[in-house]
Amino acid sequence: MWVRSTMAYRTSFLIMTLGNLLATGLDFVAIALMFTHIGELGGFTLDEVAFLYGTTSVAFGLADLTLGTMGRLGSRVRDGTMDTLLVRPVPILAQVAADRFALRRLGRITQGVLVLGWSLSRLDIDWTVDRALLMPVALLSGGVIFGALFVLGGAFQFWAKDASEVQNAFTFGGTTLLEYPPTVFGKELLRGVTFVVPLAFVNWLPALHILGRPNPLGLPGWIGFAAPLVACGCCAVAGLAWRAGLRAYQSTGS
Amino acid sequence: MRLYAAVAVSGFKRYATYRVATVAGVFTNTVFGFILAYTYTALWDERPHLGGYDLAQALTFVWLGQALLAAVALMGGGFQEELQERIRSGDIAVDLYRPVDLQLWWLATELGRALFQLLGRGVVPMAVGALVFELRLPASPLTWLWFLLSVVLAVCVGFAVRYLVSLAAFWLLDGTGLAMLSGLLCLFFSGMILPLNVFPGQLGEIARALPWAAMLQVPADVFLEEHRGPGLLRAFVFQAGWAVALLAAGRALQSAATRKVVVQGG
């Protein structure tokens, strides 16, 4: 239904999809502009940074396409329209995900795939079996980890009601972080995103193994393969938080 | 005049009611500030004095961007969504009957909103940045005053751009796509993603001449005391010039749109 309703305003839809393509595109243009002044950033070349950029963008795009509407949950809790979802015989999570499903978000994945393809064509990667295998696994687990963050943020809205910005800090902030090489950031921050909010598993840890780079924290190369496990763990936490949030939900009004 | 002052006050109060949202915004701005500050440190380590800034100036630029993001609405937002919704639903017809000037009315709400966002979402991230990193704060108290004047002009330019974009909803009906595109262009060409003086060659010259430069690059350079004496005056003329030109364009588009308003109402 939302796909059809979007199509009702065709010009706007076209502009929006193009805008989405451009959205993350301009980010990458900014990184490319940085590289007109420097050869390496934190010891990484433009091709390698493009690889990091592309993998984050695809993983985030997957999560955003399916669960990006979680950010709107706060307004539903505020104006009480959450109730209409509760009385329908369909899982609430599925309803929130489908609410205002926006096809235009395909733009972000497309752009990520383009940058990733460009970087792969320029990088000289030694494609051993484990590396080739890690690639799709990492992209999917990365998408799942971001998805779990979206759900977690959504669950938080049941209490906070209008704090979708906090969610942005982790999701959009996370993508910005992961677009750059881990060597750029302080060790404290790296530990935080490895062990506390496991964003590093979205792309940094698998990417370090694929690019044949040492881990700045001294962790072994196989840690990248833990991404699916971490993704499952994130889902479990997000699921629990979601249920607790639903239980805590109090409708507005009398 | 008293009316518009009251409108501005109500704009301030309206945003002041969302306390949790403000705290959440401060948190997000601070997180982004840290991420960007680290990347800029790596960048300036490779190339000290890139774009004529030293590291302290570059880091100050980062935190200024975070502090002004909400106030100048560098990602879009503010009145924009509401105005577009009123145009789409046809409620705008009622607004046009009112004995107030539509453009000035929204500008007044915007100034009130911006003042609140500057205090609510600007001060804390800037303070955190100054505590953790070595920033270049203005030596002269007069610079703070010039900076505030520059921010007011920046808000006016930002408003004028988004007003033009919003009016496009009269023709497109659903203006969200265009609003998004405009927000992205603003992020890129205001210097929010990368300072405009780091942009190479011709691209840099063009970017610095566009109205978006008046929204972050110019206030930041005023703060960093890059503009002095006649240079400072030139900076203000640049900002005010774009503000007047774009507000006039908005006015012209508004009268063209008003003649068209019958379309939705029948």
Short mmCIF file of C-alpha atoms in Angstrom, two decimals:
data_model
loop_
_atom_site.label_atom_id
_atom_site.label_comp_id
_atom_site.label_asym_id
_atom_site.label_seq_id
_atom_site.Cartn_x
_atom_site.Cartn_y
_atom_site.Cartn_z
CA MET A 1 0.00 0.00 0.00
CA TRP A 2 2.74 2.44 0.94
CA VAL A 3 4.58 1.61 -2.26
CA ARG A 4 1.50 2.53 -4.27
CA SER A 5 0.84 5.68 -2.26
CA THR A 6 4.42 6.81 -2.87
CA MET A 7 3.90 6.32 -6.57
CA ALA A 8 0.95 8.71 -6.48
CA TYR A 9 3.41 11.60 -6.32
CA ARG A 10 5.71 10.39 -9.05
CA THR A 11 7.92 13.46 -9.46
CA SER A 12 8.53 13.65 -5.75
CA PHE A 13 9.32 9.93 -5.66
CA LEU A 14 11.89 10.29 -8.42
CA ILE A 15 13.50 13.30 -6.75
CA MET A 16 13.51 11.43 -3.46
CA THR A 17 15.15 8.28 -4.80
CA LEU A 18 17.72 10.37 -6.61
CA GLY A 19 18.18 12.37 -3.42
CA ASN A 20 18.78 9.20 -1.45
CA LEU A 21 21.32 8.05 -4.00
CA LEU A 22 22.96 11.43 -3.75
CA ALA A 23 22.62 11.51 0.04
CA THR A 24 25.25 8.99 0.84
CA GLY A 25 26.95 9.92 -2.45
CA LEU A 26 27.86 13.39 -1.23
CA ASP A 27 29.35 11.81 1.89
CA PHE A 28 31.65 9.83 -0.31
CA VAL A 29 32.45 12.86 -2.44
CA ALA A 30 33.59 14.60 0.77
CA ILE A 31 35.90 11.67 1.57
CA ALA A 32 37.25 11.75 -1.99
CA LEU A 33 37.86 15.50 -1.58
CA MET A 34 39.88 14.77 1.56
CA PHE A 35 42.01 12.40 -0.48
CA THR A 36 42.84 15.15 -2.99
CA HIS A 37 45.06 16.52 -0.19
CA ILE A 38 46.37 13.30 1.32
CA GLY A 39 47.52 9.86 0.17
CA GLU A 40 46.48 7.96 3.26
CA LEU A 41 44.11 8.52 6.17
CA GLY A 42 45.10 6.61 9.29
CA GLY A 43 47.28 4.43 7.05
CA PHE A 44 44.38 3.51 4.72
CA THR A 45 44.24 4.42 1.02
CA LEU A 46 41.16 5.82 -0.73
CA ASP A 47 40.37 2.36 -2.19
CA GLU A 48 40.42 0.82 1.26
CA VAL A 49 38.32 3.60 2.77
CA ALA A 50 35.88 3.11 -0.12
CA PHE A 51 35.68 -0.56 0.85
CA LEU A 52 34.84 0.37 4.44
CA TYR A 53 32.37 2.97 3.17
CA GLY A 54 30.66 0.57 0.76
CA THR A 55 30.26 -2.24 3.29
CA THR A 56 28.75 0.07 5.94
CA SER A 57 26.46 1.66 3.40
CA VAL A 58 25.09 -1.68 2.17
CA ALA A 59 24.65 -3.07 5.70
CA PHE A 60 22.96 0.11 6.89
CA GLY A 61 20.87 0.30 3.74
CA LEU A 62 19.53 -3.22 4.32
CA ALA A 63 18.49 -2.36 7.87
CA ASP A 64 17.10 1.03 6.88
CA LEU A 65 14.99 -0.47 4.10
CA THR A 66 13.31 -2.98 6.39
CA LEU A 67 13.24 -1.21 9.76
CA GLY A 68 14.02 2.45 9.07
CA THR A 69 10.50 3.47 10.12
CA MET A 70 11.30 2.63 13.75
CA GLY A 71 12.31 6.27 14.15
CA ARG A 72 8.67 7.28 13.68
CA LEU A 73 7.52 5.09 16.55
CA GLY A 74 7.93 7.93 19.03
CA SER A 75 5.34 10.06 17.27
CA ARG A 76 2.95 7.09 17.21
CA VAL A 77 3.38 6.65 20.95
CA ARG A 78 2.86 10.39 21.45
CA ASP A 79 -0.30 10.80 19.42
CA GLY A 80 -1.81 7.50 20.48
CA THR A 81 -2.07 5.93 17.01
CA MET A 82 0.04 3.07 18.37
CA ASP A 83 -3.26 1.65 19.65
CA THR A 84 -4.49 0.89 16.16
CA LEU A 85 -1.48 -1.37 15.66
CA LEU A 86 -2.14 -3.22 18.91
CA VAL A 87 -5.65 -4.34 17.99
CA ARG A 88 -4.69 -5.81 14.62
CA PRO A 89 -3.98 -9.55 14.48
CA VAL A 90 -0.51 -9.05 12.94
CA PRO A 91 2.81 -8.93 14.83
CA ILE A 92 3.37 -5.34 15.88
CA LEU A 93 7.01 -5.31 14.83
CA ALA A 94 5.98 -6.30 11.28
CA GLN A 95 3.37 -3.53 11.23
CA VAL A 96 5.79 -0.87 12.37
CA ALA A 97 8.31 -2.04 9.79
CA ALA A 98 5.71 -1.84 7.01
CA ASP A 99 4.35 1.50 8.21
CA ARG A 100 5.24 4.12 5.59
CA PHE A 101 7.53 1.63 3.92
CA ALA A 102 9.60 3.78 1.63
CA LEU A 103 10.92 2.32 -1.56
CA ARG A 104 13.16 5.35 -2.02
CA ARG A 105 15.53 3.89 0.56
CA LEU A 106 16.69 1.52 -2.18
CA GLY A 107 18.82 4.51 -3.19
CA ARG A 108 21.15 4.03 -0.27
CA ILE A 109 21.81 0.33 -0.97
CA THR A 110 22.37 1.04 -4.67
CA GLN A 111 24.89 3.72 -3.82
CA GLY A 112 26.65 1.43 -1.33
CA VAL A 113 26.86 -1.36 -3.89
CA LEU A 114 28.30 1.04 -6.45
CA VAL A 115 31.04 2.30 -4.12
CA LEU A 116 31.77 -1.24 -2.92
CA GLY A 117 32.05 -2.49 -6.51
CA TRP A 118 34.33 0.40 -7.40
CA SER A 119 36.63 -0.31 -4.46
CA LEU A 120 36.73 -4.06 -5.19
CA SER A 121 37.71 -3.37 -8.81
CA ARG A 122 40.68 -1.32 -7.60
CA LEU A 123 41.79 -3.27 -4.54
CA ASP A 124 44.19 -6.13 -4.96
CA ILE A 125 42.68 -8.58 -2.46
CA ASP A 126 44.07 -12.07 -1.99
CA TRP A 127 40.71 -13.89 -2.31
CA THR A 128 41.19 -17.00 -0.16
CA VAL A 129 38.10 -19.12 0.50
CA ASP A 130 37.54 -17.78 4.00
CA ARG A 131 37.73 -14.17 2.78
CA ALA A 132 35.29 -14.77 -0.08
CA LEU A 133 32.96 -16.48 2.36
CA LEU A 134 33.25 -13.73 4.94
CA MET A 135 32.13 -11.04 2.48
CA PRO A 136 28.39 -11.92 2.13
CA VAL A 137 28.25 -13.15 5.73
CA ALA A 138 29.60 -9.82 6.96
CA LEU A 139 27.19 -7.74 4.86
CA LEU A 140 24.18 -9.71 6.11
CA SER A 141 25.23 -9.77 9.76
CA GLY A 142 26.04 -6.08 9.51
CA GLY A 143 22.50 -5.43 8.27
CA VAL A 144 21.10 -7.52 11.13
CA ILE A 145 23.18 -5.68 13.75
CA PHE A 146 21.96 -2.32 12.47
CA GLY A 147 18.42 -3.71 12.34
CA ALA A 148 18.67 -4.78 15.98
CA LEU A 149 19.82 -1.25 16.84
CA PHE A 150 16.77 0.17 15.06
CA VAL A 151 14.47 -2.12 17.06
CA LEU A 152 16.30 -1.29 20.28
CA GLY A 153 15.87 2.40 19.54
CA GLY A 154 12.19 1.81 18.76
CA ALA A 155 11.71 0.00 22.07
CA PHE A 156 13.37 2.92 23.86
CA GLN A 157 10.69 5.22 22.41
CA PHE A 158 8.01 3.54 24.54
CA TRP A 159 9.63 5.15 27.55
CA ALA A 160 11.29 8.24 26.12
CA LYS A 161 8.47 9.10 23.67
CA ASP A 162 10.35 11.73 21.68
CA ALA A 163 13.99 10.72 21.70
CA SER A 164 14.44 9.42 18.17
CA GLU A 165 17.59 11.55 18.05
CA VAL A 166 19.33 9.17 20.47
CA GLN A 167 18.69 6.40 17.97
CA ASN A 168 20.22 8.57 15.23
CA ALA A 169 23.38 8.89 17.29
CA PHE A 170 23.87 5.13 17.13
CA THR A 171 22.56 4.36 13.65
CA PHE A 172 23.58 7.36 11.54
CA GLY A 173 26.47 8.12 13.89
CA GLY A 174 27.54 4.48 13.63
CA THR A 175 27.63 4.57 9.83
CA THR A 176 29.68 7.77 9.87
CA LEU A 177 32.10 6.14 12.30
CA LEU A 178 32.47 2.93 10.30
CA GLU A 179 33.09 4.78 7.03
CA TYR A 180 36.52 5.78 8.35
CA PRO A 181 39.44 3.47 9.23
CA PRO A 182 39.48 2.23 12.85
CA THR A 183 43.06 3.49 13.20
CA VAL A 184 41.73 7.07 13.11
CA PHE A 185 39.96 6.68 16.44
CA GLY A 186 41.15 6.34 20.03
CA LYS A 187 41.56 2.90 21.62
CA GLU A 188 38.84 3.65 24.19
CA LEU A 189 36.32 4.28 21.45
CA LEU A 190 37.41 1.12 19.60
CA ARG A 191 36.93 -0.96 22.75
CA GLY A 192 33.52 0.62 23.24
CA VAL A 193 32.26 -0.26 19.76
CA THR A 194 33.76 -3.76 19.94
CA PHE A 195 32.60 -4.89 23.37
CA VAL A 196 29.76 -2.58 24.44
CA VAL A 197 27.80 -1.53 21.33
CA PRO A 198 29.24 -4.08 18.88
CA LEU A 199 29.23 -1.79 15.84
CA ALA A 200 32.78 -2.90 14.96
CA PHE A 201 31.33 -6.26 13.87
CA VAL A 202 29.25 -4.56 11.17
CA ASN A 203 32.29 -4.03 8.97
CA TRP A 204 35.53 -3.07 10.71
CA LEU A 205 36.48 -6.50 12.06
CA PRO A 206 35.51 -8.50 8.94
CA ALA A 207 37.05 -5.81 6.71
CA LEU A 208 40.36 -5.89 8.53
CA HIS A 209 40.56 -9.62 7.82
CA ILE A 210 39.55 -9.26 4.16
CA LEU A 211 42.03 -6.42 3.62
CA GLY A 212 44.73 -8.35 5.49
CA ARG A 213 45.25 -5.63 8.09
CA PRO A 214 46.24 -6.11 11.74
CA ASN A 215 43.68 -5.28 14.39
CA PRO A 216 44.54 -2.04 16.26
CA LEU A 217 43.37 -3.67 19.50
CA GLY A 218 45.51 -6.76 18.86
CA LEU A 219 42.49 -9.04 18.41
CA PRO A 220 43.02 -12.11 16.18
CA GLY A 221 41.88 -12.09 12.54
CA TRP A 222 39.20 -14.77 12.97
CA ILE A 223 37.19 -12.40 15.21
CA GLY A 224 35.49 -11.13 12.04
CA PHE A 225 33.82 -14.53 11.70
CA ALA A 226 32.06 -13.94 15.01
CA ALA A 227 29.83 -11.35 13.27
CA PRO A 228 26.82 -13.71 12.79
CA LEU A 229 27.00 -14.75 16.44
CA VAL A 230 27.15 -11.13 17.55
CA ALA A 231 24.23 -10.37 15.23
CA CYS A 232 22.17 -13.15 16.90
CA GLY A 233 23.07 -11.78 20.31
CA CYS A 234 21.97 -8.28 19.27
CA CYS A 235 18.66 -9.67 18.00
CA ALA A 236 18.04 -11.42 21.31
CA VAL A 237 18.70 -8.24 23.28
CA ALA A 238 16.58 -6.16 20.91
CA GLY A 239 13.76 -8.72 21.07
CA LEU A 240 13.71 -8.67 24.85
CA ALA A 241 13.80 -4.87 24.94
CA TRP A 242 10.96 -4.70 22.40
CA ARG A 243 8.74 -6.96 24.49
CA ALA A 244 9.53 -5.06 27.65
CA GLY A 245 8.77 -1.82 25.82
CA LEU A 246 5.40 -3.10 24.59
CA ARG A 247 4.50 -4.18 28.10
CA ALA A 248 5.45 -0.76 29.45
CA TYR A 249 3.41 1.03 26.78
CA GLN A 250 0.67 3.18 28.16
CA SER A 251 -1.72 4.71 25.73
CA THR A 252 -2.45 8.42 25.75
CA GLY A 253 -5.62 9.94 27.05
CA SER A 254 -8.22 8.57 29.39
CA MET B 1 6.13 44.51 14.82
CA ARG B 2 4.80 43.49 18.26
CA LEU B 3 2.85 40.75 16.62
CA TYR B 4 5.95 39.22 15.01
CA ALA B 5 7.84 39.46 18.30
CA ALA B 6 5.03 37.50 19.95
CA VAL B 7 5.18 34.93 17.17
CA ALA B 8 8.93 34.57 17.70
CA VAL B 9 8.42 34.09 21.44
CA SER B 10 5.85 31.38 20.80
CA GLY B 11 8.31 29.70 18.40
CA PHE B 12 10.87 29.70 21.20
CA LYS B 13 8.41 28.33 23.76
CA ARG B 14 7.14 25.66 21.44
CA TYR B 15 10.53 24.04 21.05
CA ALA B 16 11.38 24.58 24.70
CA THR B 17 8.57 22.18 25.67
CA TYR B 18 10.30 19.16 24.12
CA ARG B 19 12.88 18.64 26.84
CA VAL B 20 13.67 14.98 26.19
CA ALA B 21 14.06 15.70 22.48
CA THR B 22 16.48 18.51 23.29
CA VAL B 23 18.58 16.29 25.55
CA ALA B 24 18.54 13.59 22.87
CA GLY B 25 19.66 16.15 20.30
CA VAL B 26 22.52 17.32 22.50
CA PHE B 27 23.61 13.69 22.86
CA THR B 28 23.56 13.12 19.09
CA ASN B 29 25.45 16.34 18.34
CA THR B 30 28.10 15.41 20.90
CA VAL B 31 28.55 11.89 19.49
CA PHE B 32 28.92 13.25 15.95
CA GLY B 33 31.29 15.92 17.22
CA PHE B 34 33.60 13.26 18.64
CA ILE B 35 33.54 11.13 15.48
CA LEU B 36 34.32 14.11 13.25
CA ALA B 37 36.94 15.51 15.64
CA TYR B 38 38.86 12.22 15.48
CA THR B 39 38.70 12.09 11.67
CA TYR B 40 39.77 15.71 11.35
CA THR B 41 42.68 15.07 13.71
CA ALA B 42 43.85 12.25 11.40
CA LEU B 43 43.36 14.48 8.36
CA TRP B 44 45.24 17.45 9.83
CA ASP B 45 47.99 15.10 11.07
CA GLU B 46 48.63 14.15 7.45
CA ARG B 47 48.35 17.70 6.17
CA PRO B 48 48.92 20.38 8.83
CA HIS B 49 47.47 23.78 7.88
CA LEU B 50 45.08 22.24 5.38
CA GLY B 51 42.78 24.96 4.02
CA GLY B 52 44.68 27.55 6.07
CA TYR B 53 43.44 26.15 9.41
CA ASP B 54 45.64 24.71 12.12
CA LEU B 55 44.38 21.68 14.05
CA ALA B 56 42.80 23.75 16.83
CA GLN B 57 40.87 25.80 14.26
CA ALA B 58 39.74 22.67 12.40
CA LEU B 59 38.45 21.11 15.63
CA THR B 60 36.70 24.36 16.54
CA PHE B 61 35.03 24.22 13.12
CA VAL B 62 33.75 20.70 13.89
CA TRP B 63 32.17 21.70 17.19
CA LEU B 64 30.77 24.95 15.77
CA GLY B 65 29.08 22.86 13.09
CA GLN B 66 27.48 20.64 15.72
CA ALA B 67 26.43 23.67 17.77
CA LEU B 68 24.82 25.41 14.79
CA LEU B 69 23.33 22.31 13.14
CA ALA B 70 19.93 22.65 14.81
CA ALA B 71 19.84 26.44 15.12
CA VAL B 72 20.56 27.15 11.44
CA ALA B 73 18.70 23.92 10.48
CA LEU B 74 21.58 22.72 8.31
CA MET B 75 19.81 19.40 7.72
CA GLY B 76 16.51 21.12 6.95
CA GLY B 77 13.48 20.93 9.19
CA GLY B 78 12.01 23.62 11.41
CA PHE B 79 8.93 25.23 9.88
CA GLN B 80 9.43 23.45 6.56
CA GLU B 81 7.45 20.27 7.17
CA GLU B 82 4.52 22.12 8.68
CA LEU B 83 4.29 24.65 5.87
CA GLN B 84 4.48 21.93 3.23
CA GLU B 85 1.78 19.94 5.00
CA ARG B 86 -0.47 23.01 5.09
CA ILE B 87 0.08 23.53 1.36
CA ARG B 88 -0.60 19.86 0.59
CA SER B 89 -3.77 19.74 2.68
CA GLY B 90 -5.01 23.11 1.44
CA ASP B 91 -4.99 24.73 4.90
CA ILE B 92 -2.71 27.35 3.41
CA ALA B 93 -5.83 29.02 1.97
CA VAL B 94 -6.84 29.97 5.52
CA ASP B 95 -3.37 31.38 6.23
CA LEU B 96 -3.56 33.55 3.15
CA TYR B 97 -6.76 35.16 4.40
CA ARG B 98 -5.09 36.27 7.63
CA PRO B 99 -4.07 39.92 7.94
CA VAL B 100 -0.41 39.03 8.43
CA ASP B 101 2.42 38.58 6.01
CA LEU B 102 2.95 34.85 5.45
CA GLN B 103 6.69 35.04 4.90
CA LEU B 104 7.37 37.31 7.90
CA TRP B 105 5.16 35.15 10.10
CA TRP B 106 7.19 32.02 9.37
CA LEU B 107 10.47 33.95 9.60
CA ALA B 108 9.47 35.10 13.09
CA THR B 109 8.71 31.55 14.26
CA GLU B 110 12.03 30.48 12.75
CA LEU B 111 14.01 33.13 14.64
CA GLY B 112 12.37 32.06 17.90
CA ARG B 113 13.11 28.41 17.17
CA ALA B 114 16.70 29.17 16.23
CA LEU B 115 17.32 31.09 19.45
CA PHE B 116 16.05 28.18 21.50
CA GLN B 117 18.09 25.63 19.53
CA LEU B 118 21.22 27.75 19.84
CA LEU B 119 20.84 27.80 23.63
CA GLY B 120 19.36 24.32 24.06
CA ARG B 121 21.38 22.33 21.55
CA GLY B 122 24.37 24.54 20.86
CA VAL B 123 25.94 25.47 24.18
CA VAL B 124 26.43 22.00 25.68
CA PRO B 125 28.13 20.27 22.69
CA MET B 126 30.41 23.31 22.27
CA ALA B 127 31.32 23.20 25.98
CA VAL B 128 32.02 19.45 25.85
CA GLY B 129 34.18 19.96 22.77
CA ALA B 130 36.11 22.77 24.46
CA LEU B 131 36.72 20.63 27.54
CA VAL B 132 37.99 17.55 25.68
CA PHE B 133 39.82 19.14 22.74
CA GLU B 134 42.00 22.18 22.40
CA LEU B 135 39.79 24.68 20.59
CA ARG B 136 40.47 28.18 19.28
CA LEU B 137 38.04 30.42 21.14
CA PRO B 138 37.85 34.12 20.24
CA ALA B 139 40.25 36.30 22.19
CA SER B 140 38.22 39.48 21.87
CA PRO B 141 34.73 39.71 23.42
CA LEU B 142 33.70 41.76 20.39
CA THR B 143 34.19 38.66 18.23
CA TRP B 144 31.44 36.86 20.16
CA LEU B 145 29.11 39.73 19.25
CA TRP B 146 30.08 39.61 15.56
CA PHE B 147 29.60 35.86 15.65
CA LEU B 148 26.06 36.21 17.00
CA LEU B 149 25.22 38.75 14.30
CA SER B 150 26.61 36.37 11.70
CA VAL B 151 24.48 33.52 13.11
CA VAL B 152 21.32 35.65 12.87
CA LEU B 153 22.13 36.35 9.21
CA ALA B 154 22.84 32.63 8.71
CA VAL B 155 19.41 31.76 10.12
CA CYS B 156 17.80 34.27 7.72
CA VAL B 157 19.59 32.80 4.69
CA GLY B 158 18.70 29.26 5.80
CA PHE B 159 15.08 30.29 6.23
CA ALA B 160 14.97 31.98 2.82
CA VAL B 161 16.32 28.87 1.07
CA ARG B 162 13.88 26.52 2.79
CA TYR B 163 10.97 28.89 2.21
CA LEU B 164 11.64 28.78 -1.53
CA VAL B 165 11.85 24.98 -1.40
CA SER B 166 8.64 24.71 0.62
CA LEU B 167 6.71 26.85 -1.85
CA ALA B 168 7.58 24.32 -4.55
CA ALA B 169 4.95 22.13 -2.85
CA PHE B 170 2.34 24.31 -4.58
CA TRP B 171 3.43 22.71 -7.84
CA LEU B 172 4.68 19.30 -6.70
CA LEU B 173 1.99 18.78 -4.00
CA ASP B 174 4.29 16.37 -2.15
CA GLY B 175 7.38 18.40 -1.38
CA THR B 176 9.22 15.92 0.85
CA GLY B 177 11.53 14.75 -1.94
CA LEU B 178 12.69 18.24 -2.79
CA ALA B 179 13.02 19.12 0.90
CA MET B 180 15.31 16.14 1.40
CA LEU B 181 17.43 17.00 -1.61
CA SER B 182 17.74 20.58 -0.42
CA GLY B 183 18.79 19.39 3.06
CA LEU B 184 21.55 17.25 1.56
CA LEU B 185 22.87 20.01 -0.68
CA CYS B 186 22.90 22.25 2.37
CA LEU B 187 24.92 19.73 4.43
CA PHE B 188 27.49 19.46 1.66
CA PHE B 189 27.75 23.08 0.52
CA SER B 190 27.53 24.70 3.96
CA GLY B 191 30.78 23.03 4.99
CA MET B 192 29.11 20.70 7.49
CA ILE B 193 30.68 17.54 6.03
CA LEU B 194 33.97 19.18 5.10
CA PRO B 195 34.98 22.86 5.53
CA LEU B 196 34.62 24.72 2.23
CA ASN B 197 38.19 26.04 2.29
CA VAL B 198 39.37 22.42 1.99
CA PHE B 199 37.41 22.00 -1.27
CA PRO B 200 39.93 22.01 -4.12
CA GLY B 201 40.27 24.67 -6.86
CA GLN B 202 37.27 25.81 -8.85
CA LEU B 203 34.81 23.68 -6.85
CA GLY B 204 35.95 25.49 -3.71
CA GLU B 205 35.50 28.90 -5.30
CA ILE B 206 32.00 28.07 -6.48
CA ALA B 207 31.04 26.51 -3.13
CA ARG B 208 32.23 29.58 -1.24
CA ALA B 209 30.10 31.87 -3.44
CA LEU B 210 26.84 29.90 -3.01
CA PRO B 211 24.25 30.92 -0.40
CA TRP B 212 24.89 27.80 1.71
CA ALA B 213 28.36 29.16 2.52
CA ALA B 214 26.60 31.93 4.48
CA MET B 215 25.03 29.32 6.77
CA LEU B 216 28.10 27.74 8.40
CA GLN B 217 31.38 28.63 6.72
CA VAL B 218 31.01 32.38 7.19
CA PRO B 219 29.85 32.32 10.86
CA ALA B 220 32.63 29.83 11.64
CA ASP B 221 35.25 32.04 9.99
CA VAL B 222 33.93 35.03 11.93
CA PHE B 223 34.27 32.99 15.13
CA LEU B 224 37.79 31.89 14.18
CA GLU B 225 38.70 35.55 13.50
CA GLU B 226 39.64 34.75 9.91
CA HIS B 227 37.70 37.84 8.82
CA ARG B 228 39.00 41.10 10.18
CA GLY B 229 38.40 44.81 9.47
CA PRO B 230 37.06 45.29 5.93
CA GLY B 231 37.04 41.49 5.50
CA LEU B 232 34.51 41.24 8.31
CA LEU B 233 32.31 43.81 6.62
CA ARG B 234 32.57 41.90 3.33
CA ALA B 235 31.50 38.71 5.13
CA PHE B 236 28.38 40.43 6.52
CA VAL B 237 27.56 41.97 3.14
CA PHE B 238 27.84 38.51 1.56
CA GLN B 239 25.42 37.03 4.10
CA ALA B 240 22.97 39.93 4.05
CA GLY B 241 23.08 40.07 0.25
CA TRP B 242 22.04 36.45 -0.10
CA ALA B 243 19.39 36.85 2.61
CA VAL B 244 17.77 39.82 0.84
CA ALA B 245 18.00 38.26 -2.62
CA LEU B 246 16.51 34.94 -1.52
CA LEU B 247 13.79 36.50 0.60
CA ALA B 248 12.80 38.63 -2.40
CA ALA B 249 12.73 35.52 -4.60
CA GLY B 250 10.55 33.81 -2.01
CA ARG B 251 8.18 36.75 -2.09
CA ALA B 252 7.92 36.63 -5.88
CA LEU B 253 7.32 32.88 -5.86
CA GLN B 254 4.74 33.32 -3.11
CA SER B 255 2.66 35.73 -5.16
CA ALA B 256 2.90 33.41 -8.16
CA ALA B 257 1.80 30.51 -5.96
CA THR B 258 -1.08 32.44 -4.43
CA ARG B 259 -2.58 32.92 -7.86
CA LYS B 260 -2.42 29.17 -8.27
CA VAL B 261 -3.82 28.22 -4.87
CA VAL B 262 -7.30 27.47 -6.23
CA VAL B 263 -6.06 24.16 -7.64
CA GLN B 264 -6.36 22.12 -4.45
CA GLY B 265 -9.45 23.84 -3.06
CA GLY B 266 -11.48 23.58 -6.25
#
